[in-house]
XYZ file of N, CA and C in Angstrom:
810
model
N 11.656 -9.107 68.873
C 11.484 -7.959 67.983
C 10.572 -8.361 66.825
N 9.841 -7.380 66.330
C 8.931 -7.664 65.216
C 9.674 -7.653 63.890
N 9.092 -8.361 62.961
C 9.662 -8.421 61.614
C 8.765 -7.599 60.690
N 9.376 -6.701 59.921
C 8.613 -5.841 59.007
C 8.941 -6.219 57.575
N 7.884 -6.313 56.742
C 8.070 -6.641 55.326
C 7.631 -5.429 54.487
N 8.547 -4.926 53.673
C 8.262 -3.742 52.864
C 8.596 -4.013 51.410
N 7.538 -4.156 50.567
C 7.750 -4.399 49.140
C 8.749 -5.512 48.913
N 8.496 -6.640 49.525
C 9.318 -7.837 49.381
C 10.660 -7.721 50.083
N 10.926 -6.610 50.789
C 12.174 -6.480 51.555
C 11.858 -6.685 53.030
N 12.599 -7.536 53.709
C 12.354 -7.836 55.118
C 13.281 -6.995 55.972
N 12.708 -6.276 56.927
C 13.500 -5.444 57.825
C 13.515 -6.111 59.189
N 14.670 -6.504 59.664
C 14.828 -7.153 60.957
C 15.795 -6.352 61.817
N 15.729 -6.535 63.101
C 16.714 -5.881 63.967
C 18.120 -6.270 63.524
N 18.976 -5.265 63.461
C 20.347 -5.533 63.059
C 20.553 -5.470 61.560
N 19.448 -5.473 60.791
C 19.584 -5.340 59.342
C 19.401 -3.880 58.942
N 19.492 -3.640 57.645
C 19.362 -2.279 57.142
C 17.989 -2.103 56.488
N 17.493 -0.891 56.470
C 16.188 -0.623 55.851
C 16.341 0.421 54.758
N 15.303 0.553 53.951
C 15.353 1.472 52.812
C 15.161 2.907 53.286
N 15.950 3.815 52.748
C 15.778 5.227 53.068
C 15.134 5.983 51.908
N 14.981 5.336 50.785
C 14.290 5.953 49.643
C 13.666 4.853 48.801
N 12.496 5.096 48.283
C 11.820 4.099 47.463
C 11.839 4.461 45.982
N 12.434 5.591 45.627
C 12.341 6.035 44.244
C 13.693 6.162 43.554
N 14.755 5.964 44.260
C 16.081 6.057 43.659
C 16.922 4.909 44.152
N 18.207 4.933 43.789
C 19.118 3.934 44.323
C 19.130 4.112 45.830
N 18.827 3.059 46.541
C 18.620 3.193 47.983
C 19.886 2.900 48.771
N 19.988 3.587 49.894
C 21.046 3.344 50.873
C 20.386 2.804 52.135
N 21.169 2.438 53.099
C 20.569 1.852 54.298
C 21.231 2.376 55.564
N 20.495 2.288 56.646
C 21.026 2.623 57.965
C 20.633 1.509 58.912
N 21.334 1.427 60.024
C 21.029 0.372 60.993
C 19.755 0.687 61.759
N 18.963 -0.325 61.975
C 17.725 -0.176 62.738
C 17.667 -1.311 63.757
N 17.499 -0.959 65.043
C 17.477 -1.992 66.078
C 16.138 -2.082 66.784
N 15.274 -1.112 66.564
C 14.004 -1.129 67.278
C 12.877 -0.724 66.341
N 11.659 -0.952 66.831
C 10.493 -0.569 66.048
C 10.491 0.924 65.788
N 10.834 1.697 66.790
C 10.829 3.148 66.645
C 11.848 3.602 65.604
N 13.039 3.004 65.685
C 14.087 3.376 64.731
C 13.726 2.923 63.312
N 13.125 1.751 63.250
C 12.729 1.246 61.934
C 11.695 2.158 61.295
N 10.695 2.575 62.073
C 9.662 3.480 61.569
C 10.272 4.789 61.117
N 11.240 5.270 61.877
C 11.903 6.524 61.519
C 12.637 6.387 60.186
N 13.251 5.232 59.995
C 13.977 5.001 58.743
C 13.041 5.031 57.541
N 11.858 4.489 57.741
C 10.927 4.376 56.627
C 10.228 5.690 56.317
N 10.126 6.586 57.291
C 9.371 7.822 57.087
C 10.256 9.021 56.802
N 11.496 8.971 57.212
C 12.392 10.107 57.000
C 13.286 9.806 55.804
N 12.967 10.366 54.655
C 13.686 10.020 53.426
C 15.028 10.732 53.310
N 15.282 11.680 54.181
C 16.498 12.475 54.057
C 17.621 12.028 54.990
N 17.430 10.897 55.648
C 18.476 10.418 56.553
C 19.751 10.108 55.793
N 20.871 10.442 56.389
C 22.165 10.168 55.771
C 22.511 8.711 56.006
N 22.931 7.993 54.963
C 23.261 6.574 55.122
C 24.359 6.365 56.162
N 24.183 5.317 56.940
C 25.174 4.986 57.962
C 26.450 4.503 57.290
N 27.550 5.043 57.697
C 28.836 4.680 57.095
C 29.208 3.237 57.347
N 28.554 2.605 58.350
C 28.880 1.220 58.647
C 28.185 0.248 57.687
N 27.242 0.763 56.893
C 26.501 -0.118 55.993
C 27.427 -0.655 54.910
N 27.460 -1.966 54.780
C 28.321 -2.596 53.781
C 27.522 -3.283 52.680
N 26.185 -3.205 52.801
C 25.359 -3.844 51.780
C 25.367 -3.007 50.502
N 25.258 -3.644 49.349
C 25.215 -2.888 48.095
C 23.914 -2.102 47.991
N 23.960 -1.054 47.203
C 22.761 -0.241 47.002
C 21.674 -1.083 46.349
N 20.439 -0.792 46.722
C 19.301 -1.546 46.206
C 18.588 -0.699 45.156
N 18.330 -1.293 44.017
C 17.623 -0.570 42.956
C 16.123 -0.833 43.082
N 15.347 0.221 43.097
C 13.899 0.075 43.159
C 13.342 0.027 41.739
N 12.460 -0.906 41.488
C 11.886 -1.077 40.158
C 10.938 0.089 39.858
N 11.331 0.953 38.890
C 10.535 2.139 38.599
C 9.718 2.012 37.322
N 9.510 0.815 36.845
C 8.735 0.650 35.619
C 7.310 1.169 35.791
N 6.870 1.938 34.819
C 5.518 2.483 34.883
C 4.528 1.527 34.233
N 3.355 1.497 34.779
C 2.299 0.656 34.213
C 1.441 1.500 33.279
N 1.881 1.593 32.010
C 1.135 2.373 31.035
C -0.162 1.660 30.654
N -1.132 2.457 30.238
C -2.383 1.866 29.759
C -2.118 1.089 28.482
N -2.828 0.002 28.321
C -2.649 -0.817 27.127
C -3.188 -0.082 25.905
N -2.484 -0.267 24.794
C -2.920 0.354 23.555
C -4.180 -0.333 23.033
N -4.935 0.421 22.232
C -6.131 -0.157 21.638
C -5.765 -1.194 20.600
N -6.729 -1.922 20.152
C -6.498 -2.958 19.150
C -6.088 -2.304 17.841
N -4.984 -2.741 17.288
C -4.493 -2.187 16.033
C -5.409 -2.631 14.902
N -5.818 -1.677 14.083
C -6.706 -2.007 12.969
C -5.967 -2.830 11.932
N -6.704 -3.675 11.294
C -6.123 -4.545 10.273
C -5.576 -3.715 9.128
N -4.351 -3.987 8.740
C -3.717 -3.245 7.661
C -4.335 -3.628 6.321
N -4.332 -2.621 5.439
C -4.871 -2.841 4.103
C -4.049 -3.892 3.385
N -4.715 -4.847 2.805
C -4.005 -5.868 2.058
C -3.589 -7.059 2.895
N -3.866 -7.014 4.194
C -3.483 -8.114 5.075
C -4.333 -9.342 4.777
N -3.739 -10.506 4.978
C -4.452 -11.752 4.698
C -5.725 -11.842 5.535
N -6.784 -12.399 4.973
C -8.023 -12.551 5.742
C -7.835 -13.544 6.878
N -8.686 -13.453 7.886
C -8.581 -14.369 9.026
C -8.740 -15.815 8.578
N -9.622 -16.017 7.617
C -9.813 -17.361 7.074
C -9.696 -17.279 5.560
N -8.675 -17.905 5.020
C -8.458 -17.873 3.576
C -9.270 -18.981 2.911
N -10.260 -18.569 2.147
C -11.166 -19.521 1.508
C -10.549 -20.076 0.229
N -10.855 -21.323 -0.053
C -10.424 -21.924 -1.314
C -11.339 -21.430 -2.429
N -10.916 -21.648 -3.672
C -11.762 -21.257 -4.801
C -13.112 -21.967 -4.741
N -13.076 -23.218 -4.303
C -14.311 -24.005 -4.226
C -15.277 -23.407 -3.211
N -14.757 -22.996 -2.064
C -15.608 -22.403 -1.030
C -16.162 -21.056 -1.489
N -15.292 -20.239 -2.082
C -15.714 -18.909 -2.510
C -16.693 -18.967 -3.679
N -16.598 -20.033 -4.469
C -17.465 -20.168 -5.648
C -18.933 -20.382 -5.279
N -19.205 -20.662 -4.005
C -20.590 -20.798 -3.567
C -21.299 -19.445 -3.541
N -20.496 -18.374 -3.568
C -21.064 -17.033 -3.480
C -20.815 -16.179 -4.724
N -19.686 -16.391 -5.406
C -19.388 -15.613 -6.614
C -18.771 -16.529 -7.676
N -18.676 -16.014 -8.885
C -17.997 -16.725 -9.964
C -16.502 -16.420 -9.842
N -15.780 -17.290 -9.156
C -14.368 -17.050 -8.854
C -13.526 -16.970 -10.124
N -13.773 -17.868 -11.045
C -12.984 -17.902 -12.284
C -13.126 -16.590 -13.059
N -14.330 -16.087 -13.122
C -14.581 -14.824 -13.820
C -13.905 -13.666 -13.088
N -14.031 -13.659 -11.775
C -13.439 -12.601 -10.947
C -11.925 -12.556 -11.117
N -11.276 -13.720 -11.034
C -9.822 -13.789 -11.172
C -9.385 -13.384 -12.584
N -10.163 -13.773 -13.589
C -9.824 -13.426 -14.973
C -9.885 -11.915 -15.189
N -10.884 -11.280 -14.601
C -11.016 -9.831 -14.740
C -9.887 -9.098 -14.021
N -9.516 -9.591 -12.841
C -8.398 -8.982 -12.109
C -7.101 -9.109 -12.902
N -6.851 -10.302 -13.417
C -5.642 -10.532 -14.218
C -5.651 -9.673 -15.475
N -6.844 -9.463 -16.030
C -6.964 -8.646 -17.229
C -6.546 -7.205 -16.993
N -6.896 -6.675 -15.826
C -6.518 -5.296 -15.498
C -5.000 -5.174 -15.371
N -4.387 -6.139 -14.700
C -2.928 -6.123 -14.528
C -2.230 -6.238 -15.883
N -2.706 -7.153 -16.717
C -2.109 -7.346 -18.045
C -2.280 -6.103 -18.919
N -3.436 -5.480 -18.806
C -3.704 -4.267 -19.580
C -2.731 -3.160 -19.196
N -2.512 -2.977 -17.903
C -1.579 -1.944 -17.441
C -0.166 -2.232 -17.939
N 0.223 -3.492 -17.882
C 1.554 -3.881 -18.355
C 1.721 -3.554 -19.836
N 0.686 -3.832 -20.625
C 0.727 -3.529 -22.063
C 0.788 -2.028 -22.308
N -0.012 -1.277 -21.565
C -0.012 0.183 -21.710
C 1.359 0.763 -21.407
N 1.994 0.250 -20.364
C 3.332 0.739 -20.017
C 4.344 0.416 -21.116
N 4.206 -0.770 -21.703
C 5.157 -1.190 -22.736
C 4.945 -0.432 -24.040
N 3.676 -0.283 -24.430
C 3.354 0.306 -25.734
C 3.326 1.830 -25.691
N 2.639 2.384 -24.705
C 2.376 3.816 -24.694
C 3.447 4.651 -24.014
N 4.155 4.093 -23.064
C 5.099 4.896 -22.289
C 6.542 4.491 -22.529
N 6.852 4.232 -23.769
C 8.236 3.938 -24.130
C 8.948 5.239 -24.468
N 10.215 5.342 -24.089
C 10.997 6.525 -24.445
C 11.181 6.619 -25.956
N 11.078 5.496 -26.620
C 11.132 5.463 -28.088
C 9.698 5.349 -28.604
N 9.054 6.491 -28.789
C 7.627 6.542 -29.107
C 7.281 5.771 -30.372
N 8.147 5.805 -31.372
C 7.861 5.162 -32.645
C 7.589 3.681 -32.529
N 8.082 3.055 -31.441
C 7.894 1.613 -31.278
C 6.473 1.267 -30.845
N 5.794 2.194 -30.188
C 4.482 1.879 -29.633
C 3.308 2.477 -30.369
N 3.559 3.437 -31.235
C 2.444 4.137 -31.875
C 1.624 3.219 -32.768
N 2.243 2.269 -33.416
C 1.526 1.405 -34.361
C 0.507 0.502 -33.668
N 0.806 0.116 -32.444
C -0.101 -0.788 -31.719
C -0.992 -0.050 -30.723
N -1.016 1.274 -30.798
C -1.865 2.056 -29.904
C -3.322 1.635 -30.087
N -4.024 1.208 -29.030
C -5.413 0.746 -29.177
C -6.376 1.895 -29.455
N -7.199 1.723 -30.468
C -8.197 2.729 -30.848
C -9.576 2.081 -30.792
N -10.477 2.693 -30.034
C -11.844 2.162 -29.923
C -12.689 2.728 -31.055
N -13.214 1.837 -31.871
C -13.975 2.253 -33.050
C -15.171 1.323 -33.242
N -16.358 1.920 -33.248
C -17.601 1.150 -33.455
C -17.749 0.011 -32.444
N -17.411 0.291 -31.194
C -17.604 -0.688 -30.135
C -16.541 -1.749 -30.023
N -15.519 -1.697 -30.850
C -14.424 -2.665 -30.764
C -13.086 -1.917 -30.775
N -12.040 -2.619 -30.377
C -10.716 -2.000 -30.264
C -9.811 -2.515 -31.376
N -9.122 -1.589 -32.041
C -8.218 -1.937 -33.136
C -6.862 -1.269 -32.907
N -5.771 -1.886 -33.330
C -4.478 -1.203 -33.279
C -4.458 -0.074 -34.306
N -3.732 0.983 -34.003
C -3.719 2.161 -34.871
C -3.300 1.828 -36.304
N -2.397 0.890 -36.457
C -1.913 0.537 -37.800
C -3.017 -0.031 -38.689
N -4.112 -0.545 -38.077
C -5.241 -1.065 -38.857
C -6.251 0.022 -39.204
N -6.105 1.184 -38.570
C -7.060 2.272 -38.770
C -6.483 3.362 -39.675
N -5.172 3.598 -39.537
C -4.535 4.673 -40.298
C -3.274 4.174 -40.990
N -2.916 4.863 -42.057
C -1.644 4.590 -42.729
C -0.568 5.424 -42.034
N 0.455 4.758 -41.523
C 1.472 5.434 -40.716
C 2.757 5.596 -41.523
N 3.273 6.829 -41.530
C 4.552 7.100 -42.189
C 5.360 8.060 -41.321
N 6.637 8.185 -41.620
C 7.531 9.032 -40.829
C 8.269 10.022 -41.722
N 8.431 11.222 -41.173
C 9.212 12.244 -41.862
C 10.356 12.675 -40.946
N 11.568 12.713 -41.477
C 12.702 13.134 -40.655
C 12.517 14.592 -40.205
N 13.010 14.986 -39.026
C 13.712 14.046 -38.134
C 12.812 13.382 -37.093
N 11.660 14.032 -36.765
C 10.869 13.509 -35.648
C 9.363 13.672 -35.853
N 8.891 13.491 -37.070
C 7.466 13.646 -37.375
C 6.866 12.303 -37.788
N 5.694 11.990 -37.211
C 4.918 10.808 -37.609
C 3.626 11.301 -38.244
N 3.295 10.768 -39.410
C 2.090 11.183 -40.129
C 1.086 10.031 -40.152
N -0.140 10.338 -39.731
C -1.228 9.353 -39.757
C -2.212 9.769 -40.840
N -2.352 8.947 -41.837
C -3.263 9.233 -42.945
C -4.540 8.412 -42.763
N -5.662 9.126 -42.552
C -6.943 8.446 -42.314
C -7.911 8.659 -43.466
N -7.403 8.793 -44.656
C -8.270 9.003 -45.825
C -9.194 7.813 -46.058
N -8.760 6.621 -45.674
C -9.600 5.433 -45.856
C -10.714 5.369 -44.818
N -10.480 5.941 -43.642
C -11.487 5.932 -42.565
C -11.546 7.317 -41.913
N -12.095 8.305 -42.599
C -12.139 9.659 -42.028
C -12.957 9.759 -40.745
N -13.924 8.861 -40.575
C -14.727 8.883 -39.348
C -13.921 8.451 -38.126
N -12.744 7.913 -38.359
C -11.919 7.432 -37.249
C -10.992 8.510 -36.693
N -11.035 9.713 -37.289
C -10.125 10.781 -36.834
C -10.339 11.103 -35.355
N -11.598 11.290 -34.969
C -11.882 11.631 -33.568
C -11.483 10.508 -32.612
N -11.853 9.243 -32.879
C -11.405 8.157 -31.996
C -9.880 8.049 -31.906
N -9.186 8.302 -33.025
C -7.720 8.241 -33.007
C -7.153 9.351 -32.126
N -7.708 10.553 -32.251
C -7.256 11.670 -31.412
C -7.485 11.368 -29.934
N -8.647 10.786 -29.625
C -8.932 10.419 -28.234
C -7.913 9.412 -27.715
N -7.583 8.437 -28.546
C -6.612 7.416 -28.142
C -5.237 8.025 -27.908
N -4.839 8.954 -28.774
C -3.526 9.599 -28.630
C -3.480 10.458 -27.370
N -4.534 11.228 -27.136
C -4.558 12.116 -25.970
C -4.606 11.338 -24.659
N -5.265 10.187 -24.664
C -5.366 9.363 -23.454
C -4.132 8.502 -23.224
N -3.288 8.394 -24.230
C -2.141 7.482 -24.139
C -1.056 7.959 -23.191
N -0.975 9.274 -22.977
C 0.086 9.802 -22.126
C 1.422 9.915 -22.831
N 1.434 9.805 -24.164
C 2.689 9.877 -24.926
C 3.192 11.307 -25.116
N 2.339 12.289 -24.815
C 2.715 13.704 -24.958
C 3.129 14.038 -26.393
N 2.268 13.652 -27.358
C 2.610 13.827 -28.772
C 2.032 15.100 -29.394
N 1.096 15.762 -28.742
C 0.506 17.014 -29.240
C 0.109 16.916 -30.709
N -0.934 16.158 -31.041
C -1.327 15.954 -32.447
C -1.831 17.232 -33.123
N -1.506 17.365 -34.402
C -1.974 18.482 -35.230
C -2.732 17.900 -36.429
N -3.917 18.450 -36.730
C -4.771 17.915 -37.797
C -4.667 18.774 -39.058
N -4.573 18.111 -40.177
C -4.599 18.777 -41.481
C -5.430 17.906 -42.424
N -6.717 18.234 -42.531
C -7.623 17.437 -43.351
C -7.825 16.057 -42.751
N -7.453 15.030 -43.510
C -7.595 13.655 -43.026
C -6.261 13.119 -42.495
N -5.322 14.028 -42.266
C -4.012 13.623 -41.752
C -3.772 14.192 -40.358
N -3.111 13.393 -39.555
C -2.730 13.824 -38.208
C -1.206 13.780 -38.128
N -0.628 14.902 -37.691
C 0.827 14.986 -37.570
C 1.217 14.932 -36.089
N 2.152 14.070 -35.792
C 2.632 13.900 -34.418
C 4.112 14.252 -34.354
N 4.463 15.099 -33.398
C 5.867 15.461 -33.203
C 6.428 14.653 -32.043
N 7.413 13.842 -32.321
C 8.028 13.023 -31.273
C 8.888 13.922 -30.392
N 8.587 14.025 -29.115
C 9.369 14.911 -28.242
C 10.780 14.384 -28.006
N 11.695 15.327 -27.773
C 13.060 14.935 -27.438
C 13.076 14.333 -26.037
N 14.012 13.436 -25.826
C 14.092 12.772 -24.518
C 14.831 13.681 -23.544
N 14.089 14.585 -22.949
C 14.636 15.497 -21.945
C 14.163 15.063 -20.559
N 14.703 15.718 -19.555
C 14.278 15.432 -18.184
C 12.788 15.719 -18.015
N 12.336 16.805 -18.617
C 10.922 17.173 -18.527
C 10.040 16.116 -19.190
N 10.491 15.620 -20.345
C 9.720 14.585 -21.047
C 9.630 13.314 -20.211
N 10.722 12.949 -19.582
C 10.722 11.762 -18.718
C 9.732 11.932 -17.568
N 9.734 13.114 -16.958
C 8.840 13.367 -15.828
C 7.377 13.366 -16.269
N 7.117 13.871 -17.471
C 5.742 13.847 -17.993
C 5.268 12.417 -18.229
N 6.168 11.580 -18.742
C 5.817 10.173 -18.937
C 5.564 9.488 -17.594
N 6.360 9.855 -16.584
C 6.170 9.277 -15.249
C 4.805 9.674 -14.676
N 4.375 10.905 -14.943
C 3.048 11.345 -14.504
C 1.958 10.539 -15.217
N 2.189 10.272 -16.490
C 1.227 9.455 -17.244
C 1.165 8.039 -16.686
N 2.329 7.529 -16.254
C 2.368 6.196 -15.640
C 1.533 6.175 -14.365
N 1.596 7.253 -13.598
C 0.805 7.364 -12.373
C -0.687 7.398 -12.700
N -1.047 8.133 -13.747
C -2.451 8.222 -14.158
C -2.993 6.859 -14.568
N -2.207 6.129 -15.353
C -2.632 4.793 -15.787
C -2.751 3.843 -14.600
N -1.841 3.955 -13.642
C -1.908 3.116 -12.438
C -3.174 3.418 -11.639
N -3.484 4.702 -11.475
C -4.691 5.073 -10.733
C -5.952 4.558 -11.425
N -5.944 4.578 -12.755
C -7.095 4.057 -13.506
C -7.256 2.556 -13.283
N -6.121 1.845 -13.289
C -6.164 0.398 -13.047
C -6.650 0.103 -11.632
N -6.165 0.888 -10.670
C -6.579 0.689 -9.276
C -8.076 0.942 -9.109
N -8.563 1.967 -9.769
C -9.994 2.270 -9.702
C -10.828 1.149 -10.326
N -10.339 0.608 -11.427
C -11.048 -0.484 -12.098
C -11.112 -1.722 -11.204
N -10.013 -2.016 -10.511
C -9.989 -3.168 -9.606
C -10.931 -2.941 -8.428
N -10.947 -1.720 -7.908
C -11.847 -1.396 -6.796
C -13.304 -1.570 -7.205
N -13.626 -1.191 -8.425
C -14.992 -1.377 -8.932
C -15.347 -2.859 -9.026
N -14.386 -3.669 -9.456
C -14.613 -5.117 -9.500
C -14.824 -5.664 -8.090
N -14.022 -5.193 -7.154
C -14.164 -5.634 -5.766
C -15.559 -5.306 -5.240
N -16.004 -4.085 -5.477
C -17.329 -3.671 -5.003
C -18.440 -4.494 -5.658
N -18.285 -4.754 -6.947
C -19.301 -5.514 -7.681
C -19.451 -6.923 -7.115
N -18.331 -7.610 -6.919
C -18.400 -8.993 -6.448
C -18.695 -9.066 -4.949
N -18.387 -8.002 -4.218
C -18.778 -7.941 -2.809
C -20.295 -7.881 -2.692
N -20.913 -7.069 -3.533
C -22.379 -6.985 -3.541
C -23.002 -8.333 -3.895
N -22.385 -9.025 -4.848
C -22.894 -10.350 -5.233
C -22.799 -11.329 -4.068
N -21.675 -11.290 -3.352
C -21.471 -12.211 -2.227
C -22.462 -11.957 -1.101
N -22.926 -10.723 -0.977
C -23.837 -10.368 0.112
C -25.303 -10.652 -0.210
N -25.576 -11.064 -1.427
C -26.953 -11.428 -1.769
C -27.374 -12.661 -0.968
N -28.614 -12.709 -0.509
C -29.078 -13.863 0.277
C -28.912 -15.173 -0.490
N -28.262 -16.134 0.149
C -28.050 -17.447 -0.463
C -28.448 -18.522 0.535
N -29.262 -19.449 0.111
C -29.740 -20.508 1.004
C -28.571 -21.337 1.530
N -28.599 -21.562 2.840
C -27.586 -22.413 3.462
C -26.259 -21.734 3.717
N -26.156 -20.424 3.472
C -24.906 -19.686 3.691
C -25.073 -18.781 4.907
N -24.195 -18.945 5.898
C -24.278 -18.150 7.124
C -23.662 -16.770 6.920
N -23.966 -15.867 7.849
C -23.400 -14.519 7.788
C -21.884 -14.542 7.987
N -21.401 -15.476 8.797
C -19.950 -15.599 8.991
C -19.261 -15.981 7.685
N -19.891 -16.867 6.933
C -19.328 -17.263 5.635
C -19.330 -16.091 4.667
N -20.398 -15.309 4.697
C -20.474 -14.122 3.838
C -19.357 -13.148 4.189
N -19.138 -12.952 5.488
C -18.072 -12.039 5.931
C -16.707 -12.541 5.464
N -16.483 -13.846 5.595
C -15.215 -14.422 5.122
C -15.053 -14.218 3.617
N -16.147 -14.373 2.889
C -16.097 -14.197 1.434
C -15.749 -12.759 1.069
N -16.361 -11.813 1.764
C -16.081 -10.393 1.513
C -14.611 -10.081 1.790
N -14.089 -10.628 2.890
C -12.675 -10.423 3.229
C -11.760 -11.012 2.160
N -12.122 -12.176 1.642
C -11.299 -12.831 0.621
C -11.363 -12.089 -0.712
N -12.520 -11.567 -1.047
C -12.650 -10.765 -2.271
C -11.777 -9.518 -2.170
N -11.855 -8.861 -1.017
C -11.028 -7.668 -0.800
C -9.548 -8.004 -0.899
N -9.157 -9.114 -0.281
C -7.748 -9.504 -0.272
C -7.239 -9.789 -1.687
N -8.021 -10.494 -2.462
C -7.601 -10.820 -3.834
C -7.514 -9.557 -4.693
N -8.432 -8.638 -4.463
C -8.387 -7.372 -5.203
C -7.148 -6.566 -4.818
N -6.852 -6.536 -3.510
C -5.681 -5.791 -3.046
C -4.386 -6.411 -3.555
N -4.370 -7.719 -3.700
C -3.195 -8.380 -4.277
C -2.959 -7.895 -5.706
N -4.025 -7.766 -6.468
C -3.903 -7.293 -7.848
C -3.458 -5.835 -7.893
N -3.965 -5.034 -6.974
C -3.515 -3.640 -6.896
C -2.030 -3.594 -6.570
N -1.587 -4.499 -5.701
C -0.164 -4.572 -5.371
C 0.690 -4.899 -6.589
N 0.196 -5.787 -7.440
C 0.924 -6.123 -8.673
C 1.008 -4.906 -9.594
N -0.090 -4.171 -9.693
C -0.095 -2.961 -10.516
C 0.857 -1.912 -9.953
N 0.879 -1.804 -8.649
C 1.774 -0.831 -8.013
C 3.234 -1.179 -8.272
N 3.546 -2.462 -8.264
C 4.912 -2.899 -8.542
C 5.295 -2.547 -9.981
N 4.377 -2.757 -10.922
C 4.622 -2.365 -12.314
C 4.846 -0.860 -12.422
N 4.050 -0.103 -11.681
C 4.168 1.357 -11.693
C 5.530 1.813 -11.173
N 5.975 1.220 -10.085
C 7.271 1.595 -9.513
C 8.412 1.279 -10.475
N 8.356 0.106 -11.088
C 9.402 -0.287 -12.038
C 9.409 0.637 -13.255
N 8.214 0.982 -13.748
C 8.130 1.854 -14.926
C 8.622 3.251 -14.600
N 8.259 3.752 -13.434
C 8.707 5.086 -13.027
C 10.224 5.148 -12.927
N 10.807 4.123 -12.347
C 12.265 4.064 -12.234
C 12.910 4.030 -13.620
N 12.307 3.264 -14.518
C 12.833 3.165 -15.887
C 12.762 4.510 -16.606
N 11.643 5.210 -16.440
C 11.443 6.474 -17.142
C 12.301 7.602 -16.581
N 12.383 7.666 -15.265
C 13.088 8.779 -14.629
C 14.593 8.555 -14.568
N 14.986 7.332 -14.235
C 16.413 7.049 -14.035
C 17.060 6.320 -15.204
N 16.224 5.756 -16.112
C 16.765 4.930 -17.184
C 17.505 5.722 -18.253
């Protein structure tokens, strides 16, 4: 008698053959080529009651098409992490890192000074840009308080600073709604309500977006520098440098985002 092999299953005279290839299979006795062929082609045959073999499971796993290559996630480590020494062949690493750290530190200061629930604590150190340099508000105006919630800024000594002071207050996100009377600016400290907390949280988001934009500009600037033709530097090295610049910038954005999340939680839930 001939021996038949079907998907790794051997069908011999006296053995059982598959009656279905797509479900749990049963078997019937096959003693001849004709009977064996009938077993394989007629899927509706009733299993022979004499069959004592266990049911056979057919592997129904589908062969799905492979997925495309997953794009590199934002902020993921570069394929080759360059040292400061290697990267310094293309950009001023020390300057780049200092500027990135400066943005993070600036945001931290803004959150501490400008977005405190106790406004009176931060108003004195509010940065005011005047004549190309930055000064704390207490050096520009005479600050006094009137009960219960009024702050008075007297700029009689520097009347030209009224506009820069107003700009600083409006950009601070403190929601103080300044009122001008001659050389004096009156600020009403808002009550700590749910609405006030949410407004401060929105200001925190605005400051975070500004910091993120500033970091992105630094990234673009130093990326352009790295791509300038440099003797003895290959295109692969330039690509690695660009990836490392992006990664370091994204790390700084991540630090700013962490500050933003902590500040938002403090303002809304604190």
